[in-house]
Coordinates of C-alpha atoms in Angstrom, one line a residue:
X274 CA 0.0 0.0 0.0
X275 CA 1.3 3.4 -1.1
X276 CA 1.7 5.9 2.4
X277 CA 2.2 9.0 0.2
X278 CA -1.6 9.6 -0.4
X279 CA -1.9 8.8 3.6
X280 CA 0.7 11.0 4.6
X281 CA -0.6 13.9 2.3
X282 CA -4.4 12.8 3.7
X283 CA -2.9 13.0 6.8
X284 CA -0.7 16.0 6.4
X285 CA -3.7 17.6 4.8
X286 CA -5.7 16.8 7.9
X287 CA -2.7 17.9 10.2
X288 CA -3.2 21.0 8.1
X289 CA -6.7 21.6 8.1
X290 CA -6.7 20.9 12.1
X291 CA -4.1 23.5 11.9
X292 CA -5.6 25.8 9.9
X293 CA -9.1 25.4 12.0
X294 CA -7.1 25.6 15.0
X295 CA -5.4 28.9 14.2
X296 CA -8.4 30.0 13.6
X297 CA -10.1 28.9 16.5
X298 CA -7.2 30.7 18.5
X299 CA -7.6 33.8 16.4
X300 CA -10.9 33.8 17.2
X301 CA -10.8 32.4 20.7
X302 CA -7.9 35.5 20.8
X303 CA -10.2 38.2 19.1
X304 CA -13.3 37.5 21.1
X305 CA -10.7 37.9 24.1
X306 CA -9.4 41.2 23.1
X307 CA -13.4 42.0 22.4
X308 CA -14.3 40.7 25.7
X309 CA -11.4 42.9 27.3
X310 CA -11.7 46.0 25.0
X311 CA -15.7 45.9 25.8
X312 CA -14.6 45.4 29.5
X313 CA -12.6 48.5 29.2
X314 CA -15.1 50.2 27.7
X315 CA -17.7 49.1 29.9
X316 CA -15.4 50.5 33.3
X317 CA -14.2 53.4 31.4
X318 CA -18.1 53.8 30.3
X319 CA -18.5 52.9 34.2
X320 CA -15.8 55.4 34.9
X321 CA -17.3 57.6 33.3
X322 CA -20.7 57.5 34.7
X323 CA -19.0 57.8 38.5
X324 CA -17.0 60.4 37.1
X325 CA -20.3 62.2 35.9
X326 CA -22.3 61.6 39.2
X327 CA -19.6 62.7 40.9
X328 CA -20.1 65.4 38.6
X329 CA -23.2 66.0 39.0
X330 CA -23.5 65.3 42.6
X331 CA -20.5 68.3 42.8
X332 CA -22.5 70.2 41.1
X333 CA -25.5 70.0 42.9
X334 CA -23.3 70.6 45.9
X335 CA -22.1 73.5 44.2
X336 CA -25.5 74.6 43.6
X337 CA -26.7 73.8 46.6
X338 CA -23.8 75.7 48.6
X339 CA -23.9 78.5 45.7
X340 CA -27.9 78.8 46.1
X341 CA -27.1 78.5 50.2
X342 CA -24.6 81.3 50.1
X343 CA -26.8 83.2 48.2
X344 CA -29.4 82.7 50.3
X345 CA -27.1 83.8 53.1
X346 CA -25.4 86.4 51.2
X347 CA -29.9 87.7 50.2
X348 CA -31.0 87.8 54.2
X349 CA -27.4 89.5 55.4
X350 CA -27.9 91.7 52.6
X351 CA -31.7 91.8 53.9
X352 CA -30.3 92.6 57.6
X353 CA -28.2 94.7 56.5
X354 CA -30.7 96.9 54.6
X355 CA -33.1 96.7 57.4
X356 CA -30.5 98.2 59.7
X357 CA -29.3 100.4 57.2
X358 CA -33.0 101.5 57.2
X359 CA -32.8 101.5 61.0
X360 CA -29.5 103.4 61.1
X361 CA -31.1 105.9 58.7
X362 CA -34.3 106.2 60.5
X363 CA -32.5 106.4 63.8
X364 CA -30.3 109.1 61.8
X365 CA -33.1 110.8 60.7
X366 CA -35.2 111.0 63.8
X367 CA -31.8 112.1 65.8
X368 CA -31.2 115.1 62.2
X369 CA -35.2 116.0 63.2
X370 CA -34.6 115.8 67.0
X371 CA -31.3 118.1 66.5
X372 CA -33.1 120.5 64.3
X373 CA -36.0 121.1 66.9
X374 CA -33.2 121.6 69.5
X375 CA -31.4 123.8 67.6
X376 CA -34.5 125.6 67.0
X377 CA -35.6 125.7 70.3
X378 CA -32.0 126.9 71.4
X379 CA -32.1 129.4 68.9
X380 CA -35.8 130.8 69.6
X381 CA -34.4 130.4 73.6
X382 CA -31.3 132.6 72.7
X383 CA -33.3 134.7 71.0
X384 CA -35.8 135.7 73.6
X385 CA -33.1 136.0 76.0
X386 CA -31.5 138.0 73.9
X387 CA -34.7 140.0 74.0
X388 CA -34.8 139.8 77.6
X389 CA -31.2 140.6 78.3
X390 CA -31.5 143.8 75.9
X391 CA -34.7 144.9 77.6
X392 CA -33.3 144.0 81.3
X393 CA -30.4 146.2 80.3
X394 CA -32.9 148.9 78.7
X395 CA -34.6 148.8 81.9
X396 CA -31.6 149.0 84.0
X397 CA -29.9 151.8 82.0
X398 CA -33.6 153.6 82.0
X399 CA -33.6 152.5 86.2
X400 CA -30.2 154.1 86.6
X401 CA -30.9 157.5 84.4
X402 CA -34.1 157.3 87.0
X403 CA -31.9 157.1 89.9
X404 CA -29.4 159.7 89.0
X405 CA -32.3 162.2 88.1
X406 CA -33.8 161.3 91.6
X407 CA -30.6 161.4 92.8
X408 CA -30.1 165.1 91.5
X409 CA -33.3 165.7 92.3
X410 CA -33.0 164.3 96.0
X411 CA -29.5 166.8 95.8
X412 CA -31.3 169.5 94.6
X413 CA -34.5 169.4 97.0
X414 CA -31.1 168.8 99.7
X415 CA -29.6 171.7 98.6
X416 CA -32.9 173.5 98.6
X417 CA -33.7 172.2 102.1
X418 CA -30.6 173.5 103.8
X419 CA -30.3 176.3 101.8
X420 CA -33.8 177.4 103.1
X421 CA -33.2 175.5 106.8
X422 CA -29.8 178.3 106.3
X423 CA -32.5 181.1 105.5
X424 CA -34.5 180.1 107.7
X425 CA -32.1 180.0 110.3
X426 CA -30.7 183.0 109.9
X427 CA -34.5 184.2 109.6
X428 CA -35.0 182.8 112.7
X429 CA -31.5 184.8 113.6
X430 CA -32.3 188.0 112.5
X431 CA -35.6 187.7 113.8
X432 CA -34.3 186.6 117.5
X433 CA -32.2 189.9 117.1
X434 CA -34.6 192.0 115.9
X435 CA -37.0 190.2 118.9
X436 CA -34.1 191.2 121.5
X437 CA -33.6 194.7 120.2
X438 CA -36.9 195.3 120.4
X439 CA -37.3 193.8 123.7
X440 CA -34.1 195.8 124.9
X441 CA -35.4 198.8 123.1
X442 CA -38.7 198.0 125.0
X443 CA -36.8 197.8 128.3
X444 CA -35.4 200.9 127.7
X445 CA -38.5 202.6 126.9
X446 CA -40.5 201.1 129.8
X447 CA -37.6 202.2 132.1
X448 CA -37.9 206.0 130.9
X449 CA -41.3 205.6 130.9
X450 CA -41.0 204.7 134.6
X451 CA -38.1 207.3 135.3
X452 CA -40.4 210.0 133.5
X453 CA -43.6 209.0 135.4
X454 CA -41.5 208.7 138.6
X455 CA -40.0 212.2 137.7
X456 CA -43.2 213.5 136.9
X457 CA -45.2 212.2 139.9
X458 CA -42.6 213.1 142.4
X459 CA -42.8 216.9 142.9
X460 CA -42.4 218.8 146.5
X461 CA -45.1 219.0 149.2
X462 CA -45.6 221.8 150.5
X463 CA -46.1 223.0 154.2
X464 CA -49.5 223.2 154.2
X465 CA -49.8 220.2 152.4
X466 CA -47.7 218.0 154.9
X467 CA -50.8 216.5 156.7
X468 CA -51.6 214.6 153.3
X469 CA -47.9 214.1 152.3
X470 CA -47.9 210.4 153.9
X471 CA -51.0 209.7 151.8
X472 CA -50.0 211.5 148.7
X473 CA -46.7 209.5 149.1
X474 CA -48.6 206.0 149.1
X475 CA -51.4 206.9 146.3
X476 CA -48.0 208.0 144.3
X477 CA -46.0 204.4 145.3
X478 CA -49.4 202.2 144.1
X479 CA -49.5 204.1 141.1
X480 CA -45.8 203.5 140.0
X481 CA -46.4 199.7 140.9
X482 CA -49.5 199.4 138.6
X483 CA -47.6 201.2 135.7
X484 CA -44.8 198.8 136.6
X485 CA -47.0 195.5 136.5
X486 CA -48.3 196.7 133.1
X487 CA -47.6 194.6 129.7
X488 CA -45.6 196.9 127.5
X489 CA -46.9 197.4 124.2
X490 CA -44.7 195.6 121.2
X491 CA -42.7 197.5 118.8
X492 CA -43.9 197.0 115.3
X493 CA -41.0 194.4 113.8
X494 CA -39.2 196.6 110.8

């Protein structure tokens, strides 16, 4: 029996198993590499999508702090404004409050102004008062003395004139008496001697009642 067709059939065989095997290995190889490269993609696709909710859920973080700090951020700048407002309303009230005391003050320093200037009109118009009584008061003191002088020296001259008279009076009420002594005194006679003693007393009672007479007053020149 001839091998050579065997050994061909079988080479061919060897060949064929070869060539099926390759294959299968190829294949068996390719749907490894597809298995791997569509693991890869699935965890990169997977990597991806952790990546992405990581993302996402950083994001919404974000958000959530952003819309949080804004929210802060709106009801500081809320307070703020509402005690701005307060501030200026306290401001406000306090400019009001400070205008009415300033015009109160300056109504307050005007009337005493007005009083001041009238107090001091009044005193100047109190002193010119006083100095005219004053001069007045000088001049009626003046007046008074001058006329208590005049007077005086009225009462003086009259006191002189009231003893001159009085001595002049004397005098004249002594010659009266001399005279009427004088006249009432003349000689008895012999035969008149028996009434001399009663001639002599009718002539003292007589001289005693001119004596006890008032003399007359001397007209005052």
């Amino acid at each position: 029996m001839n091998k050579t067709p065997v050994i061909i059939i079988v080479a061919l065989l060897i060949g064929v198993a070869a060539f099926f095997g390759y294959r299968s290995y190829k294949a068996d190889q390719e749907k490894a590499l597809t298995e791997q490269r569509l693991a890869d993609e699935r965890a990169a696709a997977e990597q991806k999508r952790l990546e992405a909710e990581r993302n996402a859920a950083a994001a919404t973080e974000a958000r959530r702090l952003a819309d949080l700090k804004a929210q802060q951020d709106l009801e500081a700048a809320q307070k703020n404004l509402a005690e701005l407002r307060r501030e200026q309303e306290a401001a406000e009230a306090a400019r009001k409050a400070a205008e009415a005391d300033a015009a109160r003050l300056t109504a307050e320093r005007d009337r005493l102004t007005r009083e001041r200037e009238a107090a001091q009109g009044e005193a100047k118009r109190i002193a010119e008062q006083r100095e005219r009584e004053a001069a007045e008061a000088e001049r009626a003191r003046l007046d008074a003395l001058q006329k208590l002088q005049e007077a005086e020296q009225q009462k003086r001259e009259l006191a002189d004139r009231e003893a001159a008279r009085l001595a002049a009076l004397q005098r004249q009420q002594e010659l009266a008496a001399q005279q009427k002594r004088e006249y009432l005194s003349r000689a008895i006679y012999p035969n008149d001697y028996k009434r001399r003693e009663h001639y002599y007393m009718q002539i003292d009672l007589y001289n005693s009642e001119q004596d006890a007479l008032p003399a007359k007053p001397t007209p005052l020149k």
